[in-house]
Short mmCIF file of C-alpha atoms in Angstrom, two decimals:
data_model
loop_
_atom_site.label_atom_id
_atom_site.label_comp_id
_atom_site.label_asym_id
_atom_site.label_seq_id
_atom_site.Cartn_x
_atom_site.Cartn_y
_atom_site.Cartn_z
CA MET A 26 164.55 -21.77 36.36
CA ASP A 27 166.52 -23.17 33.36
CA ASP A 28 168.96 -20.38 33.87
CA LEU A 29 169.89 -21.23 37.27
CA ASP A 30 173.15 -23.04 37.80
CA ASP A 31 172.53 -26.62 39.31
CA ASP A 32 173.51 -25.57 42.94
CA GLU A 33 171.86 -22.22 42.81
CA VAL A 34 168.37 -22.00 44.57
CA LEU A 35 166.09 -19.32 44.29
CA GLU A 36 164.56 -18.62 47.95
CA GLU A 37 160.94 -17.29 47.71
CA PHE A 38 159.02 -16.41 50.74
CA ILE A 39 155.57 -15.73 51.25
CA PRO A 40 153.95 -12.57 53.10
CA PRO A 41 152.66 -13.52 56.57
CA SER A 42 148.73 -14.14 57.12
CA PRO A 43 147.29 -11.69 59.08
CA LEU A 44 147.16 -14.10 61.89
CA ARG A 45 150.79 -14.44 61.89
CA VAL A 46 150.92 -10.66 61.83
CA ALA A 47 149.01 -10.52 65.01
CA ARG A 48 150.98 -13.34 66.47
CA ARG A 49 154.46 -11.55 65.93
CA ALA A 50 153.10 -8.15 67.07
CA LEU A 51 152.24 -9.89 70.60
CA THR A 52 155.48 -11.80 70.63
CA LEU A 53 157.52 -8.35 70.08
CA THR A 54 155.14 -7.00 72.64
CA ALA A 55 156.68 -9.39 74.94
CA VAL A 56 160.04 -9.00 74.17
CA ILE A 57 159.79 -5.28 74.69
CA ASP A 58 158.03 -5.72 77.94
CA ARG A 59 160.84 -8.13 79.16
CA GLY A 60 163.54 -5.46 78.41
CA ASN A 61 161.52 -3.04 80.04
CA LEU A 62 161.19 -5.13 83.13
CA GLU A 63 164.97 -5.01 83.51
CA ARG A 64 164.62 -1.40 84.15
CA ALA A 65 161.69 -1.28 86.33
CA GLU A 66 162.33 0.09 89.80
CA LEU A 67 160.75 -3.18 91.65
CA SER A 68 161.66 -5.06 94.67
CA LYS A 69 163.11 -8.57 93.32
CA ASP A 70 159.88 -10.30 94.49
CA ALA A 71 157.69 -8.00 92.57
CA ALA A 72 160.20 -8.04 89.65
CA ASP A 73 160.16 -11.94 89.47
CA ALA A 74 156.10 -12.19 89.92
CA GLN A 75 155.69 -9.72 87.11
CA HIS A 76 158.11 -11.69 84.89
CA GLN A 77 156.22 -14.89 85.61
CA ASP A 78 152.84 -13.19 84.58
CA LEU A 79 154.69 -11.95 81.45
CA ILE A 80 155.78 -15.50 80.54
CA GLY A 81 152.23 -16.94 81.34
CA TRP A 82 150.80 -14.12 79.06
CA ALA A 83 152.86 -14.93 76.13
CA LYS A 84 153.05 -18.80 76.33
CA GLU A 85 149.92 -19.66 77.95
CA ASP A 86 147.35 -16.75 77.67
CA HIS A 87 148.20 -16.47 73.80
CA ASP A 88 150.23 -19.67 73.05
CA LEU A 89 152.95 -17.67 71.49
CA THR A 90 155.73 -20.26 71.73
CA THR A 91 156.16 -21.40 68.43
CA GLU A 92 156.06 -17.61 67.07
CA PHE A 93 159.19 -16.89 69.54
CA GLU A 94 162.54 -17.20 67.62
CA LYS A 95 165.19 -18.80 69.78
CA SER A 96 166.87 -15.91 70.95
CA GLU A 97 163.90 -14.06 71.62
CA LEU A 98 162.51 -17.08 74.00
CA GLU A 99 165.83 -17.07 75.73
CA PHE A 100 165.46 -13.19 76.34
CA LEU A 101 162.17 -13.60 77.48
CA GLU A 102 162.96 -16.30 79.91
CA SER A 103 166.11 -14.80 81.21
CA ALA A 104 166.07 -14.08 85.00
CA VAL A 105 165.35 -10.69 85.91
CA GLY A 106 169.04 -8.82 86.51
CA ALA A 107 170.66 -11.07 83.80
CA LEU A 108 170.16 -9.26 80.75
CA ASP A 109 173.19 -6.90 79.27
CA GLU A 110 172.86 -3.41 78.16
CA GLN A 111 173.06 -4.01 74.33
CA SER A 112 170.15 -6.68 74.37
CA MET A 113 168.15 -4.41 76.34
CA ILE A 114 168.70 -1.30 73.89
CA ASN A 115 167.91 -3.67 70.93
CA ALA A 116 164.87 -4.94 72.36
CA SER A 117 163.87 -1.56 73.08
CA TRP A 118 164.08 -0.41 69.40
CA ARG A 119 161.95 -3.17 68.18
CA ILE A 120 159.08 -0.78 69.54
CA GLU A 121 159.53 0.98 65.99
CA GLY A 122 158.82 -2.31 64.00
CA LEU A 123 155.82 -3.01 66.16
CA ALA A 124 154.52 0.37 65.54
CA ILE A 125 154.38 -0.74 61.83
CA LEU A 126 152.86 -4.07 62.67
CA ALA A 127 150.19 -2.32 64.82
CA TRP A 128 149.59 0.15 62.16
CA ALA A 129 149.17 -2.70 59.47
CA LEU A 130 146.43 -4.39 61.94
CA ASN A 131 144.57 -1.00 62.24
CA LEU A 132 145.37 -0.52 65.46
CA VAL A 133 147.30 2.76 65.39
CA GLU A 134 148.03 5.58 63.05
CA LEU A 135 151.19 5.63 61.12
CA PRO A 136 153.98 6.86 62.99
CA VAL A 137 155.68 10.24 62.30
CA TYR A 138 158.70 9.32 59.83
CA ASP A 139 161.06 11.42 62.13
CA GLN A 140 159.80 10.76 65.65
CA THR A 141 160.28 7.62 67.74
CA VAL A 142 157.05 6.62 68.96
CA ASN A 143 155.28 6.67 72.06
CA SER A 144 155.81 3.34 73.34
CA THR A 145 153.16 3.40 75.88
CA VAL A 146 150.40 4.05 73.41
CA ILE A 147 151.84 1.53 71.21
CA MET A 148 152.18 -1.31 73.77
CA THR A 149 148.70 -0.37 75.44
CA SER A 150 147.09 -0.36 72.04
CA VAL A 151 148.27 -3.90 71.22
CA ILE A 152 147.68 -5.54 74.45
CA GLN A 153 144.32 -4.33 74.79
CA ALA A 154 143.61 -5.75 71.16
CA ALA A 155 145.40 -9.19 71.88
CA LYS A 156 142.14 -11.33 71.94
CA THR A 157 140.58 -9.73 68.98
CA ILE A 158 143.60 -9.40 66.74
CA LEU A 159 144.26 -13.29 67.27
CA GLN A 160 140.40 -14.28 66.78
CA ASN A 161 139.79 -11.75 63.84
CA PRO A 162 143.16 -10.30 62.24
CA LYS A 163 142.60 -7.74 59.72
CA LEU A 164 145.34 -6.29 57.78
CA ARG A 165 145.33 -2.74 55.78
CA ASP A 166 144.85 -2.78 52.16
CA ALA A 167 148.02 -4.29 50.09
CA ASP A 168 148.32 -1.02 48.33
CA GLU A 169 148.47 1.34 51.38
CA ILE A 170 151.21 -0.91 52.76
CA GLY A 171 153.32 -0.72 49.46
CA LYS A 172 153.08 2.99 49.75
CA VAL A 173 154.45 3.09 53.01
CA SER A 174 157.03 0.79 52.18
CA GLU A 175 158.17 2.87 49.52
CA GLN A 176 158.39 5.69 51.62
CA ILE A 177 160.57 3.97 54.35
CA PHE A 178 162.92 3.05 51.78
CA SER A 179 163.33 6.41 50.32
CA LEU A 180 163.85 7.93 53.77
CA ARG A 181 166.51 5.02 54.30
CA TRP A 182 168.14 5.93 50.98
CA ARG A 183 168.54 9.65 52.20
CA LEU A 184 169.69 8.86 55.64
CA ARG A 185 172.64 6.92 53.86
CA GLU A 186 173.69 9.79 52.07
CA PRO A 187 173.78 12.81 54.71
CA ARG A 188 176.45 14.51 52.60
CA ASN A 189 178.14 15.84 55.81
CA GLY A 190 176.37 18.99 55.65
CA GLN A 191 176.06 19.49 51.63
CA ALA A 192 172.36 20.18 50.51
CA LEU A 193 170.68 17.66 48.70
CA ASP A 194 167.70 18.47 46.52
CA PHE A 195 165.35 15.43 47.62
CA ALA A 196 162.44 16.74 45.97
CA ARG A 197 164.30 16.66 42.41
CA VAL A 198 166.15 13.55 42.93
CA ALA A 199 163.06 11.60 43.95
CA GLU A 200 161.43 12.56 40.72
CA GLY A 201 164.19 11.24 38.77
CA ASN A 202 164.84 7.79 40.31
CA TRP A 203 162.47 5.00 39.88
CA PHE A 204 163.64 3.28 43.08
CA LEU A 205 162.61 6.13 45.22
CA SER A 206 159.02 7.03 46.15
CA SER A 207 157.51 9.96 43.95
CA ASP A 208 155.25 10.64 46.64
CA ILE A 209 157.06 12.84 49.22
CA SER A 210 153.86 14.20 50.81
CA SER A 211 154.69 12.35 53.91
CA PHE A 212 157.71 14.20 54.39
CA ARG A 213 158.32 17.60 55.66
CA LEU A 214 161.04 19.53 53.63
CA ILE A 215 163.43 22.16 54.38
CA ASP A 216 165.24 23.90 51.34
CA ARG A 217 163.68 20.81 49.32
CA ASP A 218 165.45 18.31 51.56
CA ILE A 219 163.95 16.00 54.04
CA ALA A 220 163.50 17.57 57.59
CA LEU A 221 164.34 15.73 60.74
CA GLY A 222 162.92 17.78 63.42
CA ASP A 223 163.76 21.75 62.77
CA THR A 224 166.81 20.86 60.55
CA SER A 225 167.35 18.93 57.40
CA VAL A 226 169.13 15.62 57.05
CA SER A 227 172.44 17.58 55.81
CA GLN A 228 172.56 19.51 58.66
CA ALA A 229 171.25 17.38 61.26
CA PRO A 230 173.43 16.84 64.46
CA PRO A 231 175.12 13.03 64.58
CA ALA A 232 172.87 12.15 67.43
CA VAL A 233 169.51 12.91 65.57
CA LEU A 234 170.75 11.55 62.48
CA GLN A 235 171.59 8.10 64.13
CA SER A 236 168.20 8.06 65.98
CA ALA A 237 166.75 8.40 63.02
CA VAL A 238 168.84 5.71 61.23
CA SER A 239 167.93 3.06 63.88
CA CYS A 240 164.38 3.94 64.07
CA THR A 241 163.89 3.91 60.21
CA MET A 242 165.68 0.50 59.90
CA GLU A 243 163.46 -0.99 62.50
CA ARG A 244 160.38 0.21 60.62
CA ASP A 245 161.97 -1.17 57.31
CA ARG A 246 162.41 -4.57 58.97
CA ALA A 247 158.64 -4.87 59.69
CA ILE A 248 157.49 -3.33 56.48
CA ARG A 249 159.70 -5.90 54.50
CA TRP A 250 158.68 -8.80 56.88
CA LEU A 251 155.11 -7.88 55.76
CA TYR A 252 155.94 -8.28 52.28
CA GLY A 253 157.59 -11.65 52.76
CA ALA A 254 161.34 -10.71 52.88
CA HIS A 255 161.73 -13.54 55.25
CA GLU A 256 160.17 -15.80 57.00
CA ILE A 257 162.00 -15.23 59.98
CA TYR A 258 161.60 -11.59 61.47
CA SER A 259 165.24 -11.21 62.74
CA GLU A 260 166.43 -12.21 59.35
CA VAL A 261 165.05 -9.77 57.17
CA ASP A 262 167.69 -8.35 54.93
CA LEU A 263 168.34 -4.78 55.38
CA SER A 264 171.53 -4.40 53.67
CA THR A 265 169.90 -2.78 50.64
#
């Protein structure tokens, strides 16, 4: 601390408790479900009734009000039909972070790195386990979470360097860089580069690459939050 300037503040965050992780998982579930409701083909009366049920599930049944961020609570409580397209898209991508939290809570298997998750499977797993994880939440071992964190970071690094069609020997690069995971066993390789579907990152179509970027960023947000990168989930720094 003696080396810090008088006006410099060293911010330190503490990893969330298992109970906080469980509450955050349920909060994300409610946010995602609210976004899905906007697109549901229901009559106005049926949609409004389902909306009130969802609010009751989150705020009364599971007492999540204090876990919601301000913007999340506003999103949840918005009248059916009032949400804009971008906010619904943002909510739908939260499923990828929820999948990581559900995995950390021992509810699901680790998502495949280059596939978006099955939203129904993840949501159902969390909803069915809601009471259990609030009463007796248990997280996976810190070393296991750390290994996945390294793998997600390595994938994000590779996706930032698509090289526009130029091949990259990722296996060699990973061996020689301390900041990349040395364990690349979770990745499929094509010509020693990470595969996205049936092609390498360098050869992936723009739409495939963008989907992988969005998916990986949400998973990275979740895994960093688990490590205490920020107390507020949406404010986790993903710039590095």
